[in-house]
CSV table of C-alpha atoms and ligand atoms in Angstrom, one decimal:
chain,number,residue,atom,x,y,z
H,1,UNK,CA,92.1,67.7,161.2
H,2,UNK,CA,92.9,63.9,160.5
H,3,UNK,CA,94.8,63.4,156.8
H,4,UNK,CA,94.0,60.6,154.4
H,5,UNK,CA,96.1,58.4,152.0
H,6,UNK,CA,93.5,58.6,149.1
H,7,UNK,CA,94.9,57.9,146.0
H,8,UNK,CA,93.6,58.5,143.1
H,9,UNK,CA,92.7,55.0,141.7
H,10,UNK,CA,93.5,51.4,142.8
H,11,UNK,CA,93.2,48.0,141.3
H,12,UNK,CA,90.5,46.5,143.0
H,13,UNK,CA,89.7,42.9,143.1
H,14,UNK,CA,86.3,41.4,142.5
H,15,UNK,CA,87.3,38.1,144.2
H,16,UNK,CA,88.5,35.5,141.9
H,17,UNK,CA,91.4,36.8,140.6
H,18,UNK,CA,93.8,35.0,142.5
H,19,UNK,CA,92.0,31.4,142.0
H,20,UNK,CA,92.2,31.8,138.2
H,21,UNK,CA,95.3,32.9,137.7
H,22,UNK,CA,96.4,29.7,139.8
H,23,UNK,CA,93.9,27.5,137.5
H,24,UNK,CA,95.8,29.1,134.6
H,25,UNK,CA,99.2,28.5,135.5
H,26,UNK,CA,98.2,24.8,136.8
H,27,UNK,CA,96.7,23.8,133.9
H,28,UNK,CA,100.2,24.4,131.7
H,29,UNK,CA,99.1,26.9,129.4
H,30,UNK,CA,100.7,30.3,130.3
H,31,UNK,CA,100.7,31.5,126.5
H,32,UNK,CA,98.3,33.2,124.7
H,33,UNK,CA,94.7,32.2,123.6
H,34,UNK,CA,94.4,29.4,126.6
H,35,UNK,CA,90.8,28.9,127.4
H,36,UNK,CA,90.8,32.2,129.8
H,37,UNK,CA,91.6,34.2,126.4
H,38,UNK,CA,88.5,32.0,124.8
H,39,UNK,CA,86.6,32.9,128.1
H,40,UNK,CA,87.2,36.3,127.9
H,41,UNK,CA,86.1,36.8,124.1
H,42,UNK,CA,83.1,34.8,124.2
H,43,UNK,CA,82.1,37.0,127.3
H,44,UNK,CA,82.6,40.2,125.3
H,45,UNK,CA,81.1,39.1,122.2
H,46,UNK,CA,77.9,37.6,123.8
H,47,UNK,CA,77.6,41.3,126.1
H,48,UNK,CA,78.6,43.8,123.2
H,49,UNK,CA,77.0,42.1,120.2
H,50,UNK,CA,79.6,42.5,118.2
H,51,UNK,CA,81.0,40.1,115.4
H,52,UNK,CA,84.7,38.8,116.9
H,53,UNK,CA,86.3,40.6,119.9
H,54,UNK,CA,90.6,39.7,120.4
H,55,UNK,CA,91.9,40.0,123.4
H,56,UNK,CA,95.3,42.1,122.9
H,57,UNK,CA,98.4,43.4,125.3
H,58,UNK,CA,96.6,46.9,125.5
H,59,UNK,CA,93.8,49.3,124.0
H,60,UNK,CA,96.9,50.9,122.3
H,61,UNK,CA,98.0,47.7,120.5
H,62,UNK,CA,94.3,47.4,119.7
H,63,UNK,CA,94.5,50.9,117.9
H,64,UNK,CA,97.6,49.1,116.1
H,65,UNK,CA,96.1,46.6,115.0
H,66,UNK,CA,93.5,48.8,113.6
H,67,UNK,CA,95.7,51.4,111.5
H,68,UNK,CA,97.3,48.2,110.0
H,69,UNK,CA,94.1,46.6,109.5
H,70,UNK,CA,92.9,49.6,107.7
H,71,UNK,CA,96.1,50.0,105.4
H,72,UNK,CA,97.1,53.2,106.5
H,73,UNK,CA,100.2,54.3,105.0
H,74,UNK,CA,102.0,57.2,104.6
H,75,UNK,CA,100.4,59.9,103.0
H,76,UNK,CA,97.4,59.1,104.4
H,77,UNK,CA,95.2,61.4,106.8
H,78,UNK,CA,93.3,60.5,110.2
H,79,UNK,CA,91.0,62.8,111.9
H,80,UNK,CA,91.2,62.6,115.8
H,81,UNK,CA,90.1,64.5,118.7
H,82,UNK,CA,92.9,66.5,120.1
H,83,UNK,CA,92.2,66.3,123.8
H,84,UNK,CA,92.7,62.5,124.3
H,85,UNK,CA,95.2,59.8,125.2
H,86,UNK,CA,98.6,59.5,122.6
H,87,UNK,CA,97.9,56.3,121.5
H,88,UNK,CA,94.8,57.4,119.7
H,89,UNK,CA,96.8,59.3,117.1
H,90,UNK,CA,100.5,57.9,117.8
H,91,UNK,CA,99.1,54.4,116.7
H,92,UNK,CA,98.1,55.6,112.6
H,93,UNK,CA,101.5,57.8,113.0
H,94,UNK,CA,103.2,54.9,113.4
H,95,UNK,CA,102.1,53.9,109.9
H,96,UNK,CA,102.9,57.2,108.8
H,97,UNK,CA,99.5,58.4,108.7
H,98,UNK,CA,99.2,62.4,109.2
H,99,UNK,CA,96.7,63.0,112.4
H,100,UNK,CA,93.9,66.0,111.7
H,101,UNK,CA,93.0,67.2,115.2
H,102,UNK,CA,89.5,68.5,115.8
H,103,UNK,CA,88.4,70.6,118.2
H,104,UNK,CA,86.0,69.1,120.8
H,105,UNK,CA,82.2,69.9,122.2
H,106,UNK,CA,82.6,71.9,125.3
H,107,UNK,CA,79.6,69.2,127.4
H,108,UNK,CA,80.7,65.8,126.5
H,109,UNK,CA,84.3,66.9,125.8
H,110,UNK,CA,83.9,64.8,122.8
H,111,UNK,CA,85.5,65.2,119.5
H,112,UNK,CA,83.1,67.8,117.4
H,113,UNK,CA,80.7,66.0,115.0
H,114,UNK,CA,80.1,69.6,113.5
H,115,UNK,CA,83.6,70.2,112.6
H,116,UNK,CA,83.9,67.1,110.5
H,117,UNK,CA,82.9,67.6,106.9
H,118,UNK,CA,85.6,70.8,107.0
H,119,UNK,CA,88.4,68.2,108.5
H,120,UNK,CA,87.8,65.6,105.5
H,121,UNK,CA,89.9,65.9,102.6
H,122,UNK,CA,90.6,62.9,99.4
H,123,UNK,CA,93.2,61.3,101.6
H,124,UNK,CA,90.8,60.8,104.7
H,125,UNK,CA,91.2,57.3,105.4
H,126,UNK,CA,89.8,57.5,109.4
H,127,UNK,CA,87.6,58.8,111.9
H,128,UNK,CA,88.7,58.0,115.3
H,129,UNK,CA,86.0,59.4,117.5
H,130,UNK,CA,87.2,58.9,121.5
H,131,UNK,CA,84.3,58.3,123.9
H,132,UNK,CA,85.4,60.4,126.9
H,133,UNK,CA,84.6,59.3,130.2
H,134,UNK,CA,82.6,56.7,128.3
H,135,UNK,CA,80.0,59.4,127.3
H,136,UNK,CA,79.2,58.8,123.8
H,137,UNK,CA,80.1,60.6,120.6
H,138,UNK,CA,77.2,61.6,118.6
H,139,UNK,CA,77.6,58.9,116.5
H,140,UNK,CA,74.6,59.2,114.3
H,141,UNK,CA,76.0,62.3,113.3
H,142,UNK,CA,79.8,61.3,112.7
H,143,UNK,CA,78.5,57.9,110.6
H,144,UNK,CA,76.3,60.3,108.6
H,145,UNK,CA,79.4,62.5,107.8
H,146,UNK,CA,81.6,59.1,107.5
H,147,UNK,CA,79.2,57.2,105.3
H,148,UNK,CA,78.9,60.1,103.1
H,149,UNK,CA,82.6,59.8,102.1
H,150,UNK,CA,82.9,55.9,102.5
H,151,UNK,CA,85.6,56.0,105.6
H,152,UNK,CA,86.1,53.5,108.1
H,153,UNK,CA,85.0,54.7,111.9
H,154,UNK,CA,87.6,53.6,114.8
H,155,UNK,CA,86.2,54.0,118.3
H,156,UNK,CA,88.7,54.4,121.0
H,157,UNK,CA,86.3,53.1,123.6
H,158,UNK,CA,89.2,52.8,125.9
H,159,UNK,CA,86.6,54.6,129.0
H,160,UNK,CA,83.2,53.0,127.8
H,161,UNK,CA,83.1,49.7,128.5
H,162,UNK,CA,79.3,49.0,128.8
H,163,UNK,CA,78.1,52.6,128.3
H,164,UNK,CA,75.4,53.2,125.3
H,165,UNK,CA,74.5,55.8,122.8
H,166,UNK,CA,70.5,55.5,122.4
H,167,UNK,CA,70.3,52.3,123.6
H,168,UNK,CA,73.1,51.1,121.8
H,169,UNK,CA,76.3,49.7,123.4
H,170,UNK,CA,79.3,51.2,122.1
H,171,UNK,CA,82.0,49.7,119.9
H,172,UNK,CA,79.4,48.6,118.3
H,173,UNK,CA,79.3,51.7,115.6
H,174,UNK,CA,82.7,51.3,114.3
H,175,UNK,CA,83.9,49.0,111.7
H,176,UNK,CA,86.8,48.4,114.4
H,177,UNK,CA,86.0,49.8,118.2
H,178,UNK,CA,89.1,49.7,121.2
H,179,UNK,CA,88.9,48.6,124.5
H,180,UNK,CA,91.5,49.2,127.2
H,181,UNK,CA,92.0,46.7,130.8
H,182,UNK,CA,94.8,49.0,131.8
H,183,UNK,CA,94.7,48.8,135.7
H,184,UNK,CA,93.1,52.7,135.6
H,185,UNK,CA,90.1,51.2,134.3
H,186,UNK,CA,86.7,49.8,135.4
H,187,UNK,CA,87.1,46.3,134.7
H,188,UNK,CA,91.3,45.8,134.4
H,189,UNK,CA,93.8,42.9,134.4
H,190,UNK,CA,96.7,45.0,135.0
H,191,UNK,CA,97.9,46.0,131.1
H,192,UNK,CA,95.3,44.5,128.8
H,193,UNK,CA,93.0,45.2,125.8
H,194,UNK,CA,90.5,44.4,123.2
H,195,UNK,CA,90.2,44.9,119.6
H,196,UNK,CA,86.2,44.8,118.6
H,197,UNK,CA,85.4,43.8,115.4
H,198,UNK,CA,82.2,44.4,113.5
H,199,UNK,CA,83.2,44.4,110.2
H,200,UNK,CA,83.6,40.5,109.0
H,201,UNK,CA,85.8,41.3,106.1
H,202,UNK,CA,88.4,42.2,109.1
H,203,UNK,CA,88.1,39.2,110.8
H,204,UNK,CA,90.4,36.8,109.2
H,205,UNK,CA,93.4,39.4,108.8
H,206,UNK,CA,93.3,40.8,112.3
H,207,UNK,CA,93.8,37.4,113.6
H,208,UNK,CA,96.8,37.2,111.5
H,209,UNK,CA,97.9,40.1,112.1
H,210,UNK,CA,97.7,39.7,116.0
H,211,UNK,CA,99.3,36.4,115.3
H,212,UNK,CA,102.9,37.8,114.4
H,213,UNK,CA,101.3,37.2,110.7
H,214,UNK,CA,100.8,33.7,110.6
H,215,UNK,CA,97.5,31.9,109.9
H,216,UNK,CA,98.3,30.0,113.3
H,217,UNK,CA,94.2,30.7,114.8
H,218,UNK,CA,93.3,28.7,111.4
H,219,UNK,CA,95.8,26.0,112.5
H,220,UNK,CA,94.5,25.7,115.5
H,221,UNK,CA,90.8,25.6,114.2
H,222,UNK,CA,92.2,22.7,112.2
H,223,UNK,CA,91.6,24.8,108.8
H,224,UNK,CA,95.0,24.5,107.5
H,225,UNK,CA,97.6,21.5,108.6
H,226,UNK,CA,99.9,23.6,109.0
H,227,UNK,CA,100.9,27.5,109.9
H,228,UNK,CA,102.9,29.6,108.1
H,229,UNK,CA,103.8,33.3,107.9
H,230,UNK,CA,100.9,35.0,105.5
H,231,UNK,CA,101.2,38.9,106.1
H,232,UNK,CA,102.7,41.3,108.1
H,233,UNK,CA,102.4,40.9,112.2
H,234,UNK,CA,103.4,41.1,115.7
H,235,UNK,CA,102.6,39.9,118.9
H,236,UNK,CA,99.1,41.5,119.8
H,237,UNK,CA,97.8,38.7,122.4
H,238,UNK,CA,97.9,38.5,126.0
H,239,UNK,CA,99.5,35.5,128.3
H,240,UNK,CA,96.8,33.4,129.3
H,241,UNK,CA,97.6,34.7,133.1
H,242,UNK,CA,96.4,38.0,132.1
H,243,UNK,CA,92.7,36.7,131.2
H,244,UNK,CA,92.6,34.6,134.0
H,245,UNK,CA,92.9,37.9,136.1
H,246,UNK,CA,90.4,39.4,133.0
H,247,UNK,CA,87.8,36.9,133.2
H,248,UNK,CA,87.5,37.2,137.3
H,249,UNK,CA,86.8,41.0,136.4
H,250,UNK,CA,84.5,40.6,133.3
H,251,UNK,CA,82.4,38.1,134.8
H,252,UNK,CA,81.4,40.6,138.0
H,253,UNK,CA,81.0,43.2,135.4
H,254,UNK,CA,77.4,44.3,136.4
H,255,UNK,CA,78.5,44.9,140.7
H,256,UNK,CA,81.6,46.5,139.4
H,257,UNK,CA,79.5,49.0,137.2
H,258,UNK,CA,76.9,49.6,140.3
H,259,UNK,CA,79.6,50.5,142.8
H,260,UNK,CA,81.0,52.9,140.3
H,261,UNK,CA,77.3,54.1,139.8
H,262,UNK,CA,77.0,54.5,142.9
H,263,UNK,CA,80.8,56.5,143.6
H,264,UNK,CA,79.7,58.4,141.0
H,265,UNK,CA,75.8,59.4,141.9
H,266,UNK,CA,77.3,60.5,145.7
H,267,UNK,CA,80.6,63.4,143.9
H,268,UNK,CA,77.7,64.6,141.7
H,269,UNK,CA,75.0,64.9,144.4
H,270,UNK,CA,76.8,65.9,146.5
H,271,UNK,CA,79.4,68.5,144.6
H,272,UNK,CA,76.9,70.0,141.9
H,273,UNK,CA,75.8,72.9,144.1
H,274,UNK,CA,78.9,73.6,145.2
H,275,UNK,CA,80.2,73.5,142.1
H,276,UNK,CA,77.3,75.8,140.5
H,277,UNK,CA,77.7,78.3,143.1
H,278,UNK,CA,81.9,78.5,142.0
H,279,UNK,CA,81.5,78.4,138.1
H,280,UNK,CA,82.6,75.0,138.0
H,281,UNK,CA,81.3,72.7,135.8
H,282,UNK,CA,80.6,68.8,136.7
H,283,UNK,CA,79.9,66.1,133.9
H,284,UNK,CA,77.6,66.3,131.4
H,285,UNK,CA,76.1,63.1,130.1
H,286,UNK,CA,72.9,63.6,127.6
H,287,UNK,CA,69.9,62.2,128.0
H,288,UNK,CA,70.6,59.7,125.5
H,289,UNK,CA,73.6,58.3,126.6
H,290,UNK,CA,74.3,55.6,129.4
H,291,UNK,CA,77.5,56.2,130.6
H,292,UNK,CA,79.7,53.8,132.5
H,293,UNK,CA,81.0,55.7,135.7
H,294,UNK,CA,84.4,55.7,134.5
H,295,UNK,CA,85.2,58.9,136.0
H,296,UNK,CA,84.4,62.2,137.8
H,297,UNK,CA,86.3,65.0,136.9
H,298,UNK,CA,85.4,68.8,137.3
H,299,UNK,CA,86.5,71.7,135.3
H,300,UNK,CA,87.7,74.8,137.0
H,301,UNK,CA,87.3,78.1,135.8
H,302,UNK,CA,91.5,78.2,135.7
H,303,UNK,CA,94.5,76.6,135.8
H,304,UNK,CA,95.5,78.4,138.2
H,305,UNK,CA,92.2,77.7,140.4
H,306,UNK,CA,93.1,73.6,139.3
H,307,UNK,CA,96.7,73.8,140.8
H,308,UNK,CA,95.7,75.5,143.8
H,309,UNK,CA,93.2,72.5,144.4
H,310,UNK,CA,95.4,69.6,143.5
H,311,UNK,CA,97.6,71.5,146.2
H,312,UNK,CA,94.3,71.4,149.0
H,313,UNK,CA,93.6,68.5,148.3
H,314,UNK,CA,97.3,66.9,148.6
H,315,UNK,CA,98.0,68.4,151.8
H,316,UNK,CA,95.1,66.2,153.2
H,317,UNK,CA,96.3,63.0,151.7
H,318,UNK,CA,94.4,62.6,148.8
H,319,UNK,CA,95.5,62.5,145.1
H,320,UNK,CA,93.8,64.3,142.2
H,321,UNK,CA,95.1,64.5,139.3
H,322,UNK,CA,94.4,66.7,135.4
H,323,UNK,CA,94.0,64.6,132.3
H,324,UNK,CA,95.3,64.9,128.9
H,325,UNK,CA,97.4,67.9,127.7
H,326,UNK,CA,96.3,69.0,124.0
H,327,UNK,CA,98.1,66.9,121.2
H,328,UNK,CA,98.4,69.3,118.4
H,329,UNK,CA,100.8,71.6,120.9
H,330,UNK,CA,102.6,68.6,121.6
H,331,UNK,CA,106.5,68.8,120.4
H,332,UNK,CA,105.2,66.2,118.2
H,333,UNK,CA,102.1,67.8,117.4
H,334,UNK,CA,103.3,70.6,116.4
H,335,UNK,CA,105.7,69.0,114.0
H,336,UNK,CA,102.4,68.5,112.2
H,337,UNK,CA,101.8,71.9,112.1
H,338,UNK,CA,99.4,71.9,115.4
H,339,UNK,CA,99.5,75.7,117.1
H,340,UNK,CA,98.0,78.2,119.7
H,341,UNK,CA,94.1,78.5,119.2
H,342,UNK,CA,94.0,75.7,116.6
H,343,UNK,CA,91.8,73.7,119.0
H,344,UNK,CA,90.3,76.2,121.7
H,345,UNK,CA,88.0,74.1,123.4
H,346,UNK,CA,91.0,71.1,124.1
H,347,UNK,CA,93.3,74.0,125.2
H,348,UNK,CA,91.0,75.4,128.1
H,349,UNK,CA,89.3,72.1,129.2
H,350,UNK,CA,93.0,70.3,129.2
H,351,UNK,CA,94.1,73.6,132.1
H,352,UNK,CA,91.1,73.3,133.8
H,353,UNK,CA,90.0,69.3,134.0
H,354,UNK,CA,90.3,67.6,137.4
H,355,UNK,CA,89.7,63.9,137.8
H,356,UNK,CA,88.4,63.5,141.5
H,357,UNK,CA,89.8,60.1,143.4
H,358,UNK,CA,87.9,57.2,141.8
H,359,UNK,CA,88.1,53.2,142.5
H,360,UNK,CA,85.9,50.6,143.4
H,361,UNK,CA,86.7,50.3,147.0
H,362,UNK,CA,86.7,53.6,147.5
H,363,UNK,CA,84.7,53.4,150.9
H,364,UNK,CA,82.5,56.0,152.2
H,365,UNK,CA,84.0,57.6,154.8
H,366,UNK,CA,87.2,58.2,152.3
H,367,UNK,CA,84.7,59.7,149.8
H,368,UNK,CA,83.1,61.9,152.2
H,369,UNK,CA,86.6,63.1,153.1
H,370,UNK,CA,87.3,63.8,149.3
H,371,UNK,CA,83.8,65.8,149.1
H,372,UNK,CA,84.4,67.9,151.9
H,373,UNK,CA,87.8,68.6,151.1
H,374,UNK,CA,86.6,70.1,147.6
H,375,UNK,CA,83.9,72.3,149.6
H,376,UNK,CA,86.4,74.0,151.8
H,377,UNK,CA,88.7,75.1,148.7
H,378,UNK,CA,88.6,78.6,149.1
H,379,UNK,CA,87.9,78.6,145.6
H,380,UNK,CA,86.1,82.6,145.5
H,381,UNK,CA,89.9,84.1,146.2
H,382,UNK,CA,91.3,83.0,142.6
E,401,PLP,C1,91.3,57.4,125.2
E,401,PLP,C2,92.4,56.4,125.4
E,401,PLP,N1,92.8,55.6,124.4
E,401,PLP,C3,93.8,54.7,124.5
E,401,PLP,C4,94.4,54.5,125.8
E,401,PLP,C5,95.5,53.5,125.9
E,401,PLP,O1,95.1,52.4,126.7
E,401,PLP,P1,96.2,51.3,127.1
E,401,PLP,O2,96.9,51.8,128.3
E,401,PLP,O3,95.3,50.1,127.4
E,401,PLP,O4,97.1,51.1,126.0
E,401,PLP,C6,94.0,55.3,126.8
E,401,PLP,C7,94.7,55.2,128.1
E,401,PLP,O5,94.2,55.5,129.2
E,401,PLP,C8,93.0,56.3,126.7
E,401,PLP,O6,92.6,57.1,127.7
């Protein structure tokens, strides 16, 4: 039997890459907001609808940006999924905001709009639904529940670039929506983000605030002559190199989004009976959501079945790999009081999740490799 070297993602180029980030450095402007930055935000904002989108270093400096744009302080309360990535809740703890974990839907592995009104208190002061896989949240239900008590909606779109909830993209619902370009990603610059804005009140302030708290974007729109320090900041924004590499990406967004369709259709065509026949379960996307191909992940009917897979799968050269371990059992989650059986659904799907080998030029014969090394598992003897 021949082994592969599959791993499990790889930046893929979509052929400019290299050509802009030479213009970029040519051209003398290396720092942030260059016209690749300008590029880059004009591109989003234009695609997404959405009022002001800022580039920034990462989605997780994006979800900075947002707990300081909110005025979270200490005291205050967030409620956030427990089965997702750190920076979703580490970014409003780093204001000193408590996190509320909810439990998740066991289809869309997405935080639980049912479980909402019993997670709100007086000191609510967000809802930071995570769109997993880029499968949406049911958002009419969690802006119902979020209107009701007047508190601002963050999405951590970090996986749903392009994906839509009934016809309507996301990081569009929240007042303030996250975007991540890490190199994991469908369209990536290496590290990267994007903070969405939809809310115009936010607009001013979040430039300042990405702008170590100067009003330097208003300098440079010639609205003041001259920039000072104005509010608390850091440095949220990108070197120009970075969206060079971006803007190659985002403007082949559409054949990057069809190959992933495409990887995507093939694992589920071809590994849904399979995986029916072995109690597994493959990804559920409702009728009413687009999703965006991020990933293809499976969920085992153990941990013990997941390891032993992983293992198969390694000894014939090709990487698979779980996903997010559940927050509120975290050391640090459980120093905010997060225990056993608190979130049930996080706590089986994070032992049982596996994320398949996914990346753009992943070719055929490597992905027929990955599907039949999933259908000889000898899954029935666990
Ligand atoms: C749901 C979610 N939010 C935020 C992040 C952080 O993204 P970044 O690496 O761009 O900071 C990730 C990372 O994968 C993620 O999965």
């Amino acid at each position: 039997m021949s082994t592969f070297n599959i791993p499990f993602n790889k930046p893929c180029l979509t052929g400019r890459e290299l050509l802009y980030v030479a213009e970029a450095i040519l051209r003398g402007h290396a720092a942030g907001d260059g016209s690749f930055t300008r590029k880059c935000q004009e591109l989003l904002e234009r695609e997404l609808g959405v009022r002001r989108a800022l580039l920034t270093t990462s989605c997780t400096h994006a979800l900075e940006m947002a707990a300081l744009l909110l005025r979270i302080q200490p005291g205050d309360e967030v409620i956030v999924p427990a089965f997702t990535f750190v920076s979703t809740v580490n970014a409003f703890v780093l204001r000193g905001a408590t996190p509320v974990f909810s439990d998740i839907r066991p289809d869309t592995l997405n935080l639980d709009e049912k479980l909402l009104p019993d997670l709100i208190t007086s000191r609510t002061r967000a809802i930071v639904p995570v769109h997993y896989a880029g499968v949406a949240c049911e958002m009419d239900s969690i802006a119902a529940t979020a209107g009701k008590y007047a508190i601002p909606v963050v999405e951590d779109n970090a996986h749903g670039l392009f994906a839509r909830y009934k016809g309507r993209l996301l990081g569009t619902f929240g007042c303030l929506a996250t975007q991540s370009f890490h190199e994991t990603k469908n369209i990536i610059c290496g590290e990267g983000g994007a903070l969405l804005i939809n809310d115009p009140e936010l607009i001013e302030r979040a430039e300042i605030l990405r702008e170590k708290g100067t009003n330097r974007s208003r300098f440079f729109r010639g609205q003041v002559d001259k920039y000072t320090w104005v509010d608390v900041g850091s440095s949220y924004l990108p070197s120009d190199l970075l969206a060079a590499y971006l803007f190659a990406q985002l403007e082949s967004w559409q054949a990057v989004q069809e190959t992933r369709k495409a990887i995507w259709t093939r694992y589920d065509a071809e590994l849904s009976g399979w995986a029916r026949e072995h109690r597994v379960c493959t990804p559920c996307t409702p009728p009413h959501c687009e999703q965006p191909y991020h990933m293809y992940y499976m969920l085992l009917p153990s941990l013990e079945a997941r390891h032993r897979l992983i293992e198969h799968l390694k000894s014939r050269g090709m990487l698979s790999v779980f996903h997010y371990q559940p927050l509120h059992l975290s050391d640090m989650g459980r120093k905010f009081g997060g225990v056993e059986g608190q979130c049930p659904v996080t706590e089986t799907v994070s032992d049982r999740l596996l994320r398949l080998p996914f990346f753009n030029d992943l070719t055929e014969t490597e992905q027929g490799a990955v599907i039949q090394g999933v259908k000889d598992f000898p899954l029935s003897s666990s």
